């Protein structure tokens, strides 16, 4: 499937989104076997553990990934919408939107296709926002 997507749209129009978690490693391995230069996006949440970043770096080196990009929320959005970094407690959807959805939408805007390893049961409570990128709760 990855090879077919790559052939259909080309590397400059295809991206992979990964958490670099254990379950994502299988997708990254398959992708690297097809083309390790496909851009891979990794979302870095606030307070990301050093162990998480070390594991990500190990996967990059082991799989020979050549184009890994980090996604971070805009600092001005965090300062304006969540200055105390406690939005999660009062509005988890807004917290996710400024930390994950909006940064991912910005990152994927130049691409016409993207691949991720989300399981169907995890996507069920969200629906596609109508654009090429981004999910919204609802």
Short mmCIF file of C-alpha atoms in Angstrom, two decimals:
data_model
loop_
_atom_site.label_atom_id
_atom_site.label_comp_id
_atom_site.label_asym_id
_atom_site.label_seq_id
_atom_site.Cartn_x
_atom_site.Cartn_y
_atom_site.Cartn_z
CA UNK A 1 0.00 0.00 0.00
CA UNK A 2 2.84 2.41 0.82
CA UNK A 3 4.59 1.61 -2.46
CA UNK A 4 1.33 2.21 -4.36
CA UNK A 5 0.78 5.55 -2.60
CA UNK A 6 4.35 6.57 -3.32
CA UNK A 7 3.97 5.69 -6.97
CA UNK A 8 0.61 7.48 -7.22
CA UNK A 9 1.58 10.82 -5.65
CA UNK A 10 5.39 10.83 -5.40
CA UNK A 11 7.60 11.36 -2.37
CA UNK A 12 7.24 15.16 -2.43
CA UNK A 13 3.46 14.79 -1.93
CA UNK A 14 3.37 11.91 0.59
CA UNK A 15 4.00 12.01 4.34
CA UNK A 16 3.79 9.56 7.21
CA UNK A 17 2.62 10.62 10.66
CA UNK A 18 3.94 8.57 13.55
CA UNK A 19 3.95 8.60 17.32
CA UNK A 20 7.14 6.53 17.20
CA UNK A 21 5.49 4.29 19.77
CA UNK A 22 5.92 0.54 19.81
CA UNK A 23 2.88 -0.01 17.60
CA UNK A 24 4.07 2.65 15.14
CA UNK A 25 7.43 0.95 14.70
CA UNK A 26 5.89 -1.68 12.40
CA UNK A 27 4.49 0.98 10.07
CA UNK A 28 7.82 2.80 10.07
CA UNK A 29 9.66 -0.44 9.24
CA UNK A 30 7.39 -1.12 6.26
CA UNK A 31 7.72 2.49 5.11
CA UNK A 32 11.52 2.41 5.44
CA UNK A 33 11.66 -0.79 3.39
CA UNK A 34 9.78 1.00 0.60
CA UNK A 35 11.57 4.37 0.82
CA UNK A 36 13.33 5.63 3.97
CA UNK A 37 13.28 9.19 2.58
CA UNK A 38 9.49 9.60 2.78
CA UNK A 39 8.90 12.50 5.21
CA UNK A 40 7.86 11.29 8.66
CA UNK A 41 6.20 13.67 11.10
CA UNK A 42 6.48 13.22 14.85
CA UNK A 43 4.36 15.26 17.26
CA UNK A 44 6.28 16.48 20.29
CA UNK A 45 3.92 17.25 23.17
CA UNK A 46 4.70 19.59 26.05
CA UNK A 47 7.00 17.91 28.53
CA UNK A 48 7.97 15.04 26.24
CA UNK A 49 10.06 12.52 28.17
CA UNK A 50 13.73 12.27 27.23
CA UNK A 51 13.24 8.49 27.00
CA UNK A 52 10.60 9.04 24.30
CA UNK A 53 12.99 11.18 22.28
CA UNK A 54 15.80 8.64 22.76
CA UNK A 55 13.52 5.82 21.55
CA UNK A 56 12.53 7.94 18.54
CA UNK A 57 16.20 8.54 17.75
CA UNK A 58 16.93 4.81 18.07
CA UNK A 59 14.16 4.01 15.59
CA UNK A 60 15.43 6.66 13.18
CA UNK A 61 18.94 5.19 13.26
CA UNK A 62 17.85 1.55 13.19
CA UNK A 63 15.45 2.00 10.28
CA UNK A 64 17.63 4.49 8.41
CA UNK A 65 14.88 7.12 8.23
CA UNK A 66 16.21 10.12 6.33
CA UNK A 67 13.52 12.80 6.69
CA UNK A 68 12.00 13.00 10.18
CA UNK A 69 10.32 16.28 11.06
CA UNK A 70 8.96 17.43 14.41
CA UNK A 71 5.55 18.98 14.92
CA UNK A 72 5.12 21.37 17.82
CA UNK A 73 2.31 23.71 18.82
CA UNK A 74 2.83 27.40 18.21
CA UNK A 75 4.15 29.03 21.35
CA UNK A 76 1.90 32.04 20.78
CA UNK A 77 -1.16 29.75 20.66
CA UNK A 78 -0.11 28.10 23.91
CA UNK A 79 0.55 31.46 25.58
CA UNK A 80 -2.78 32.89 24.41
CA UNK A 81 -5.08 29.88 24.86
CA UNK A 82 -3.38 27.95 27.66
CA UNK A 83 -0.98 30.23 29.55
CA UNK A 84 -1.16 28.15 32.74
CA UNK A 85 -0.83 24.85 30.84
CA UNK A 86 -4.00 23.57 32.53
CA UNK A 87 -6.44 23.64 29.59
CA UNK A 88 -6.55 19.84 29.61
CA UNK A 89 -8.57 19.92 32.86
CA UNK A 90 -11.27 22.30 31.63
CA UNK A 91 -11.39 21.68 27.86
CA UNK A 92 -9.51 18.59 26.62
CA UNK A 93 -10.74 19.11 23.04
CA UNK A 94 -9.28 22.62 22.91
CA UNK A 95 -6.06 21.35 24.46
CA UNK A 96 -5.78 18.66 21.77
CA UNK A 97 -6.67 21.13 19.05
CA UNK A 98 -3.86 23.59 19.84
CA UNK A 99 -1.28 20.89 20.61
CA UNK A 100 -2.02 18.23 17.99
CA UNK A 101 -4.71 19.04 15.41
CA UNK A 102 -3.60 22.54 14.37
CA UNK A 103 0.15 21.73 14.27
CA UNK A 104 -0.56 18.60 12.23
CA UNK A 105 -2.78 20.51 9.81
CA UNK A 106 -0.01 23.07 9.26
CA UNK A 107 2.61 20.38 8.75
CA UNK A 108 0.54 18.38 6.29
CA UNK A 109 -0.80 21.32 4.26
CA UNK A 110 1.80 20.91 1.46
CA UNK A 111 1.07 17.19 1.04
CA UNK A 112 -1.73 15.64 -1.01
CA UNK A 113 -1.62 12.30 0.86
CA UNK A 114 -0.57 11.08 4.28
CA UNK A 115 -0.38 7.77 6.08
CA UNK A 116 -0.73 7.03 9.76
CA UNK A 117 -1.08 3.94 11.89
CA UNK A 118 -4.14 4.91 13.89
CA UNK A 119 -6.46 2.08 14.68
CA UNK A 120 -10.06 2.42 13.59
CA UNK A 121 -11.34 2.19 17.18
CA UNK A 122 -9.21 5.22 18.15
CA UNK A 123 -10.50 7.32 15.25
CA UNK A 124 -14.19 6.52 15.79
CA UNK A 125 -14.96 9.45 18.14
CA UNK A 126 -13.46 11.94 15.68
CA UNK A 127 -14.50 12.83 12.18
CA UNK A 128 -12.58 14.34 9.35
CA UNK A 129 -12.79 18.12 9.25
CA UNK A 130 -13.40 18.27 5.51
CA UNK A 131 -9.96 19.49 4.41
CA UNK A 132 -7.01 17.37 3.46
CA UNK A 133 -5.70 17.41 7.00
CA UNK A 134 -6.86 17.57 10.56
CA UNK A 135 -9.45 15.83 12.69
CA UNK A 136 -11.94 17.36 15.00
CA UNK A 137 -13.89 15.98 17.90
CA UNK A 138 -17.54 15.35 17.54
#
